[in-house]
PDB file of C-alpha atoms in Angstrom:
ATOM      1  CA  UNK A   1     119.055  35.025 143.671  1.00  0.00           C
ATOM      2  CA  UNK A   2     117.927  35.187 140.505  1.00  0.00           C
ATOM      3  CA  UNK A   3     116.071  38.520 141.169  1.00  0.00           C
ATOM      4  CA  UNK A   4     119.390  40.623 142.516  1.00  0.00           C
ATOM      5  CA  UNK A   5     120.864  38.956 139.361  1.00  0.00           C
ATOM      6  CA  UNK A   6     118.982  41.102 137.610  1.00  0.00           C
ATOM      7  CA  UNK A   7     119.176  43.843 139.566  1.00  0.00           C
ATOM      8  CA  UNK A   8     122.708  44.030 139.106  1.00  0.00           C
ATOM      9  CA  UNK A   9     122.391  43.372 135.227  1.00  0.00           C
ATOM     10  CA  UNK A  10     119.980  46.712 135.044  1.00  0.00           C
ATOM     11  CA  UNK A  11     122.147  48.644 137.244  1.00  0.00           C
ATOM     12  CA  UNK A  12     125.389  47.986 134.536  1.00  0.00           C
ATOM     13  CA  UNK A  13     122.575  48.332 131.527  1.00  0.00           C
ATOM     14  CA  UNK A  14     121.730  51.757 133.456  1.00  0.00           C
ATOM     15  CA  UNK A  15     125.813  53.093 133.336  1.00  0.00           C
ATOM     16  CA  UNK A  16     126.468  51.158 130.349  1.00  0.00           C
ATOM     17  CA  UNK A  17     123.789  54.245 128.363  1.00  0.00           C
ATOM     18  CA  UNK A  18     125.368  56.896 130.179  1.00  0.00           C
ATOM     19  CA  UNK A  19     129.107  55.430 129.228  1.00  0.00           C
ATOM     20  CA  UNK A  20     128.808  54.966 125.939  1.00  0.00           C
ATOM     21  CA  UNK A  21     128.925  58.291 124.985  1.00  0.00           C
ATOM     22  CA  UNK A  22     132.472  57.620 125.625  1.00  0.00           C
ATOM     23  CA  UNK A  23     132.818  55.850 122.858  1.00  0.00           C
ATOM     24  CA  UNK A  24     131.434  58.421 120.495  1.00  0.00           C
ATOM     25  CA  UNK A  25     134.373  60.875 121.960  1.00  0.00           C
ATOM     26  CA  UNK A  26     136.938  57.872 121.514  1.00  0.00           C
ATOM     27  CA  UNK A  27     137.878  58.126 124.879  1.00  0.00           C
ATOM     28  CA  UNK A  28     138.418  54.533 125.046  1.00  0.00           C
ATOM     29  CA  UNK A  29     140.666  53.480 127.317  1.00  0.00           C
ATOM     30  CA  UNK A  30     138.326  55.079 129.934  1.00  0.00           C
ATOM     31  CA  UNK A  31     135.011  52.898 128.959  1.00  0.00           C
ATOM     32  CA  UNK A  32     137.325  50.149 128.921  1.00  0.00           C
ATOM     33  CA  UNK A  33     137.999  50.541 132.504  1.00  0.00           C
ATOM     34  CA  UNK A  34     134.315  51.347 133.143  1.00  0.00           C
ATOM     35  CA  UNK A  35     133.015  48.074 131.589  1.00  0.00           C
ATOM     36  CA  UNK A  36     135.920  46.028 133.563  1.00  0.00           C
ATOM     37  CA  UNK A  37     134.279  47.548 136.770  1.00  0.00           C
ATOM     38  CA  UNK A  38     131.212  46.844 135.703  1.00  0.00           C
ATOM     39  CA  UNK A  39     131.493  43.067 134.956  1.00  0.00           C
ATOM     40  CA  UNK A  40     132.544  42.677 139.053  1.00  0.00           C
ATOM     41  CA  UNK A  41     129.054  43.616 139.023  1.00  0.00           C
ATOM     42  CA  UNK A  42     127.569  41.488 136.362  1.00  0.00           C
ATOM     43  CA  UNK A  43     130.365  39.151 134.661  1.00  0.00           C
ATOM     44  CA  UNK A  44     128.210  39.732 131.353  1.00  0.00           C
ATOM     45  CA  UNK A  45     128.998  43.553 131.022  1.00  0.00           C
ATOM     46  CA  UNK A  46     132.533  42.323 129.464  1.00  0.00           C
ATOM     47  CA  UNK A  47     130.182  41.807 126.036  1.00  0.00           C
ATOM     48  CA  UNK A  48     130.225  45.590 125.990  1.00  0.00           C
ATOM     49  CA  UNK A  49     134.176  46.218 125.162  1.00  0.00           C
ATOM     50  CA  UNK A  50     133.563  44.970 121.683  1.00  0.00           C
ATOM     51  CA  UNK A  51     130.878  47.481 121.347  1.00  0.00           C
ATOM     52  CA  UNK A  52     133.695  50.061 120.146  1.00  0.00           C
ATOM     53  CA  UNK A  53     133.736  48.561 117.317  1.00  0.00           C
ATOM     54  CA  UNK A  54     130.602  47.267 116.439  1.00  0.00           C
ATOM     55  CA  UNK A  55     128.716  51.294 117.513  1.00  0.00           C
ATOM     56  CA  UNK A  56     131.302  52.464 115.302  1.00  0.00           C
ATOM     57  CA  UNK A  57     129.765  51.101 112.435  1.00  0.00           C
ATOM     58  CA  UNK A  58     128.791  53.321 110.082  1.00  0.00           C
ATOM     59  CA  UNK A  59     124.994  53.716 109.101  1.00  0.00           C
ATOM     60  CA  UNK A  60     123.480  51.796 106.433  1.00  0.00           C
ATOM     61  CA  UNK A  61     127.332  51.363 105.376  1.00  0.00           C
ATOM     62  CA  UNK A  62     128.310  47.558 103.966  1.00  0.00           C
ATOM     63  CA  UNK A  63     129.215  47.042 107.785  1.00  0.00           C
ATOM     64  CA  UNK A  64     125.342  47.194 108.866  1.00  0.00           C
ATOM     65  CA  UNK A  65     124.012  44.871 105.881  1.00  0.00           C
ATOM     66  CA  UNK A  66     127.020  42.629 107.470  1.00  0.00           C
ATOM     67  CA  UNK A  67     125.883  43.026 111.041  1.00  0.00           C
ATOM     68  CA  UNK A  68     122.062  42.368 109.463  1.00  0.00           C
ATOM     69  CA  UNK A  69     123.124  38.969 107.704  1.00  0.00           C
ATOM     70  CA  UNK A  70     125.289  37.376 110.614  1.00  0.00           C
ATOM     71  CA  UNK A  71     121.549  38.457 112.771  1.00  0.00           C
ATOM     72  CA  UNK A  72     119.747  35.925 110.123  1.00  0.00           C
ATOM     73  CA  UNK A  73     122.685  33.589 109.544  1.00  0.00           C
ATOM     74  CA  UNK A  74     122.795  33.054 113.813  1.00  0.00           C
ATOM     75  CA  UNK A  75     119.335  32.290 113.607  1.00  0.00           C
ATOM     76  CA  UNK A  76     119.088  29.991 110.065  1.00  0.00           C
ATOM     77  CA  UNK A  77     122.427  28.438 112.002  1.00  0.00           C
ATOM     78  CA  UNK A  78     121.339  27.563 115.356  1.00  0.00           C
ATOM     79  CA  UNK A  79     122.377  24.089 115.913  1.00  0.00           C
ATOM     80  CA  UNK A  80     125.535  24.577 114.890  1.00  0.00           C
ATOM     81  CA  UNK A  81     125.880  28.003 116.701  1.00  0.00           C
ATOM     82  CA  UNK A  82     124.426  26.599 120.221  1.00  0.00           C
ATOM     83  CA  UNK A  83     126.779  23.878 119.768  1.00  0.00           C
ATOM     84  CA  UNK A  84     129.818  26.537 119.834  1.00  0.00           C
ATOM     85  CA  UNK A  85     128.034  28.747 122.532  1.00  0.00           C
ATOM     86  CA  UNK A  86     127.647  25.808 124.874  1.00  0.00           C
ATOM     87  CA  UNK A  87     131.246  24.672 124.203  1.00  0.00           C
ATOM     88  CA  UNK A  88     132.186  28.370 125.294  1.00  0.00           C
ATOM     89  CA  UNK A  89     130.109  28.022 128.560  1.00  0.00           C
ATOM     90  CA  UNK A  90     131.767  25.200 130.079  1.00  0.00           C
ATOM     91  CA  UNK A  91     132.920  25.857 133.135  1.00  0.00           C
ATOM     92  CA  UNK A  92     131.993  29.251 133.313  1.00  0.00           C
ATOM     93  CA  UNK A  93     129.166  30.558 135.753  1.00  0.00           C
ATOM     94  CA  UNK A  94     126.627  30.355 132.587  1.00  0.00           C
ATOM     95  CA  UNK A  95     126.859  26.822 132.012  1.00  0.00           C
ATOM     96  CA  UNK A  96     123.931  25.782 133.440  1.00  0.00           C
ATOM     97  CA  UNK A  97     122.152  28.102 130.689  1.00  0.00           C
ATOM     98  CA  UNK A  98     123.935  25.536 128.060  1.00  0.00           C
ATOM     99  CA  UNK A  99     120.986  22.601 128.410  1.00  0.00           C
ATOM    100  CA  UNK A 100     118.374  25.142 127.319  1.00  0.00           C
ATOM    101  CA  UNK A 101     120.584  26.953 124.779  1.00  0.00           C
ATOM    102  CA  UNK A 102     121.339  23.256 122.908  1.00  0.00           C
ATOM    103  CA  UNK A 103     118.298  21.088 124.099  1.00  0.00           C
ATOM    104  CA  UNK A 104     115.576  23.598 123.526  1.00  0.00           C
ATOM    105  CA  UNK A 105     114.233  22.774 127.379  1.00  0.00           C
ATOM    106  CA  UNK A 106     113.575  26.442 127.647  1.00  0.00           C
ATOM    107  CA  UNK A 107     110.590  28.898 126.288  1.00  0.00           C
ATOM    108  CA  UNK A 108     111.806  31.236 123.970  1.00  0.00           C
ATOM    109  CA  UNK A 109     110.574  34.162 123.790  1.00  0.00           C
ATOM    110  CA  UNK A 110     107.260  35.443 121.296  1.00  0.00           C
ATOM    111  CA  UNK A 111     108.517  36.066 117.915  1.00  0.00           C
ATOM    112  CA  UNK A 112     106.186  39.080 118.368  1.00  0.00           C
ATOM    113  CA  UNK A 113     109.009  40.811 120.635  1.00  0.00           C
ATOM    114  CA  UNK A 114     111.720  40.374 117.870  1.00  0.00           C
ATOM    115  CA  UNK A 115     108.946  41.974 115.226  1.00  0.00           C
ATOM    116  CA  UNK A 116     108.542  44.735 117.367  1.00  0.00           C
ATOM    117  CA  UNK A 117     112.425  45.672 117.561  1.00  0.00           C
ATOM    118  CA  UNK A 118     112.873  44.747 114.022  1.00  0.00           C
ATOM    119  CA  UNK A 119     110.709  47.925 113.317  1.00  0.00           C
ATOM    120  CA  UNK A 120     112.801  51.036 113.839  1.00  0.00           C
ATOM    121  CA  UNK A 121     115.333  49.020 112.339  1.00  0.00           C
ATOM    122  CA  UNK A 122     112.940  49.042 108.848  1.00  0.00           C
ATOM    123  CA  UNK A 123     111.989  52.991 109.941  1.00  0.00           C
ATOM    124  CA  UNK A 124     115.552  54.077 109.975  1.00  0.00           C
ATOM    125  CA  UNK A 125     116.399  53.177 106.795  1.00  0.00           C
ATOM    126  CA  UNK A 126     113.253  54.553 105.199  1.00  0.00           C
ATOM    127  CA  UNK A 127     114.340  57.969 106.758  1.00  0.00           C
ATOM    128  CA  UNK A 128     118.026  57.463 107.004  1.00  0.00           C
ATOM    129  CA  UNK A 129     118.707  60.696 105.084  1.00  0.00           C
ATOM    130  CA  UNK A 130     116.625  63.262 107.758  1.00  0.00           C
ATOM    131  CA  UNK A 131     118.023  60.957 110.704  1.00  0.00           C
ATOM    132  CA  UNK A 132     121.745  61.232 109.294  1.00  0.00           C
ATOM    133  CA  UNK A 133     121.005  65.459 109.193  1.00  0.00           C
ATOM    134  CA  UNK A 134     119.129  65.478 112.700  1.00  0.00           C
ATOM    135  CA  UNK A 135     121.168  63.007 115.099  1.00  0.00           C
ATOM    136  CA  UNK A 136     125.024  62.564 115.208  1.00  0.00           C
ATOM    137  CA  UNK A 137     124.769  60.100 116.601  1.00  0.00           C
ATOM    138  CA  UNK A 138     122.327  58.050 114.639  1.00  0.00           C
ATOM    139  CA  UNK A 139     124.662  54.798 114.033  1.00  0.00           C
ATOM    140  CA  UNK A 140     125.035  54.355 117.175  1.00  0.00           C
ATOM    141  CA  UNK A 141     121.400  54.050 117.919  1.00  0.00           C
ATOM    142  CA  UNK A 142     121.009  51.717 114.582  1.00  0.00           C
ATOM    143  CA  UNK A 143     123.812  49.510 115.409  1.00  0.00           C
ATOM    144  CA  UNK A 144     122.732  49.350 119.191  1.00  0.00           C
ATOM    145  CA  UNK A 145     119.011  48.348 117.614  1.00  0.00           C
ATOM    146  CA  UNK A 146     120.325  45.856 115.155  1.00  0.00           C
ATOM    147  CA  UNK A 147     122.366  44.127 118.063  1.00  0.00           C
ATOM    148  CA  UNK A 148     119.257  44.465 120.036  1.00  0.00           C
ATOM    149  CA  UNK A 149     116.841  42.858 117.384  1.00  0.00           C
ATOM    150  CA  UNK A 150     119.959  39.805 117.095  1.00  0.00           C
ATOM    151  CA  UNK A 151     119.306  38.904 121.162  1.00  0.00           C
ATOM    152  CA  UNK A 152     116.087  38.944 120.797  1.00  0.00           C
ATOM    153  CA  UNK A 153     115.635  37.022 117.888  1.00  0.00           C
ATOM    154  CA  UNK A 154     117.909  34.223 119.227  1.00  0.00           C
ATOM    155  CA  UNK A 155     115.928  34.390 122.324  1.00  0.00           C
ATOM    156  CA  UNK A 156     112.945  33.203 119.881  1.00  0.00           C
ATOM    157  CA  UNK A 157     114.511  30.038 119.126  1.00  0.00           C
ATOM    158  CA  UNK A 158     114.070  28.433 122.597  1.00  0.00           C
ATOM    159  CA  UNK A 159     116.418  30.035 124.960  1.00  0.00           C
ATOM    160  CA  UNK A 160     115.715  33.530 127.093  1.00  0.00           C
ATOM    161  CA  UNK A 161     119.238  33.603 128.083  1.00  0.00           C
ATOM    162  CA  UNK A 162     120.021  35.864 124.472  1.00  0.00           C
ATOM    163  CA  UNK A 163     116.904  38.297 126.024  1.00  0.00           C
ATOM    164  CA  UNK A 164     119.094  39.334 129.365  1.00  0.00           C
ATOM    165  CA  UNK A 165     121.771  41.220 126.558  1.00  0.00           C
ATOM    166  CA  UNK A 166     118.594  43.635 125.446  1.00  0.00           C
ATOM    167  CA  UNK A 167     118.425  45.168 129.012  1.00  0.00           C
ATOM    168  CA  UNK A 168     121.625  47.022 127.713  1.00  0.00           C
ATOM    169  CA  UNK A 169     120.428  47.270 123.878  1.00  0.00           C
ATOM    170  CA  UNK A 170     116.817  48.343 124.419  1.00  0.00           C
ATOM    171  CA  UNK A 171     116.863  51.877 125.627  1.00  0.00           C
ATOM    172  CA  UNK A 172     118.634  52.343 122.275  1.00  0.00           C
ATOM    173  CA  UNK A 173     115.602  50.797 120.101  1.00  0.00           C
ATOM    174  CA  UNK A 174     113.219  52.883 121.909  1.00  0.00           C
ATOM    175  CA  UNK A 175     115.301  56.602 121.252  1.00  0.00           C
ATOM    176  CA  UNK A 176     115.652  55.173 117.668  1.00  0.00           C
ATOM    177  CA  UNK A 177     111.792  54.647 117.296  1.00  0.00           C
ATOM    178  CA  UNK A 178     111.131  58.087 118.515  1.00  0.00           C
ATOM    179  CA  UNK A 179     113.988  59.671 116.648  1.00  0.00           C
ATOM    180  CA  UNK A 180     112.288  58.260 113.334  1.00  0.00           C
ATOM    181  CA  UNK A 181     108.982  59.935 114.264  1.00  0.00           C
ATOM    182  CA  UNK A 182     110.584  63.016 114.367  1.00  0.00           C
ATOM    183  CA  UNK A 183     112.100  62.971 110.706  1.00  0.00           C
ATOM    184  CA  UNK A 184     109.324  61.471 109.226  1.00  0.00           C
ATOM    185  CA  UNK A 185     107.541  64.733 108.318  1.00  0.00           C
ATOM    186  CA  UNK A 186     104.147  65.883 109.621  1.00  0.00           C
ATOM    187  CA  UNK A 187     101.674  64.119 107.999  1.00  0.00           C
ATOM    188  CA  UNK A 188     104.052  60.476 108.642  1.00  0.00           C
ATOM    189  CA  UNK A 189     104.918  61.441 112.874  1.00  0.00           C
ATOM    190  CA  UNK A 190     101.016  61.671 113.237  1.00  0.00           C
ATOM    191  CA  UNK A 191     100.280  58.341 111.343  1.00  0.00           C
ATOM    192  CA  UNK A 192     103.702  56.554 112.780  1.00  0.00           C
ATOM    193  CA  UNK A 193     102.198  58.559 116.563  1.00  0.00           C
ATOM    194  CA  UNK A 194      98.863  56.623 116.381  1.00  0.00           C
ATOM    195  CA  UNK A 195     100.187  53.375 115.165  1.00  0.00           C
ATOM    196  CA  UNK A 196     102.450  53.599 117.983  1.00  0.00           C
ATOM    197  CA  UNK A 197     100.423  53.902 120.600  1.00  0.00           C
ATOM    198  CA  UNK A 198      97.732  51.280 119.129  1.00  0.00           C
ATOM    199  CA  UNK A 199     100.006  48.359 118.404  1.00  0.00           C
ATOM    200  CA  UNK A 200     101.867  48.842 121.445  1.00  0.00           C
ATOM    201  CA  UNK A 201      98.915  49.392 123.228  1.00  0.00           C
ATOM    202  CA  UNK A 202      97.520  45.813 121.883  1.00  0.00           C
ATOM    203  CA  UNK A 203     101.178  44.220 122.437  1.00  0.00           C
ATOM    204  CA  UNK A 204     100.549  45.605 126.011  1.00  0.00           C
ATOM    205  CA  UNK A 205      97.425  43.978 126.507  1.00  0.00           C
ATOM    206  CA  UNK A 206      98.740  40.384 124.745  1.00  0.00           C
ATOM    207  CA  UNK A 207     101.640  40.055 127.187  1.00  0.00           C
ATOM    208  CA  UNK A 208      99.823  40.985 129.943  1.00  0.00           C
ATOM    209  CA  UNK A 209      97.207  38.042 129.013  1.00  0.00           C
ATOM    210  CA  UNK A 210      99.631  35.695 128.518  1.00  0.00           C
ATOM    211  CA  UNK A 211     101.699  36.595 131.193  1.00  0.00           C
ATOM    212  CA  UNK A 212      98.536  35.965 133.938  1.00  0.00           C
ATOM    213  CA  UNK A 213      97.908  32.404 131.939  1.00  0.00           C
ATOM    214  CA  UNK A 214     101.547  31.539 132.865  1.00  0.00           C
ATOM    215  CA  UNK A 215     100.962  31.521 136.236  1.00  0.00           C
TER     216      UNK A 215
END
């Protein structure tokens, strides 16, 4: 069961990237209906309506240092946030998630994962300017990122049930990455190019390890 789940999760993460182009057209009302559909698939894909609002955010505005500090203040906040989440679950399909979410049963996942997302984040400010020039629709990719790097960093805590939201977030980390490759001039894309594929490359080989000691 719990492998169709996600299944059906990737398949809405999957029209969820093509669909959200909507929103940078405003067509609204249309991805509205599109995200309704989509939650008969997977009941979670009604988290993506307020994504009109939050995509719409413009880069490295006062809205993204706002978006930044309610990512740390979740996490610093936990307790008191789980306590809400959990409240919010009752009843619902997710509520057997709530033990892990407020009892730390569950493993969270490696802080190394959050790092990892946290770093095109860092790029994309350092070349905000170039990407601002080069990709229209650079906030979206930030603020997709940024929401991306939250799940993942409450997943840390102690509950993977905040991981399952960056199937729809992470396809948005990874064009942001390579977007900030491209800006960052010639001698910085082959130095950014090589750290890339080394660090990912040992990140690779870590989860693998760990992955075969699990089981």
């Amino acid at each position: 069961v719990s492998g169709m789940n996600g299944v059906r999760q990737a398949l809405v993460a999957g029209i969820f990237v093509m669909a959200y182009k909507l929103i940078e057209r405003r067509k609204y009302i249309p991805y509205i209906i599109i995200c309704l559909l989509l939650s008969t698939v997977h009941t979670s894909a009604l988290v993506l309506i307020p994504m009109i609002l939050i995509l719409n955010i413009k880069e490295w505005s006062r809205g993204t240092y706002v978006l930044l500090l309610a990512t740390f203040g979740l996490y610093i906040a936990y307790p008191l946030f789980a306590g809400i989440l959990t409240q919010a679950l009752a009843g619902s399909a997710y509520e057997r998630y709530s033990n892990g979410i407020q009892n730390f049963t569950n493993g969270g996942a490696n802080v190394l994962r959050a790092i990892i997302l946290f770093i095109p984040i860092v790029l994309s400010f350092l070349f905000k300017e170039n990407l601002k020039k080069k990709n229209p629709n650079f906030k979206m990719l930030l603020n997709a990122s940024i929401l991306n790097f939250m799940f993942m960093l409450l997943a840390t805590v102690r509950s993977w049930i905040f991981a399952r939201f960056c199937i729809y977030f992470n396809p948005f980390s990874y064009v942001l990455l390579i977007e900030c490759i491209e800006v960052s001039g010639k001698r910085n894309r082959q130095i950014l190019y090589i750290a890339c594929i080394l660090l990912y490359g040992l990140f690779f080989y870590y989860e693998m390890r760990t992955s075969v000691h699990a089981f």
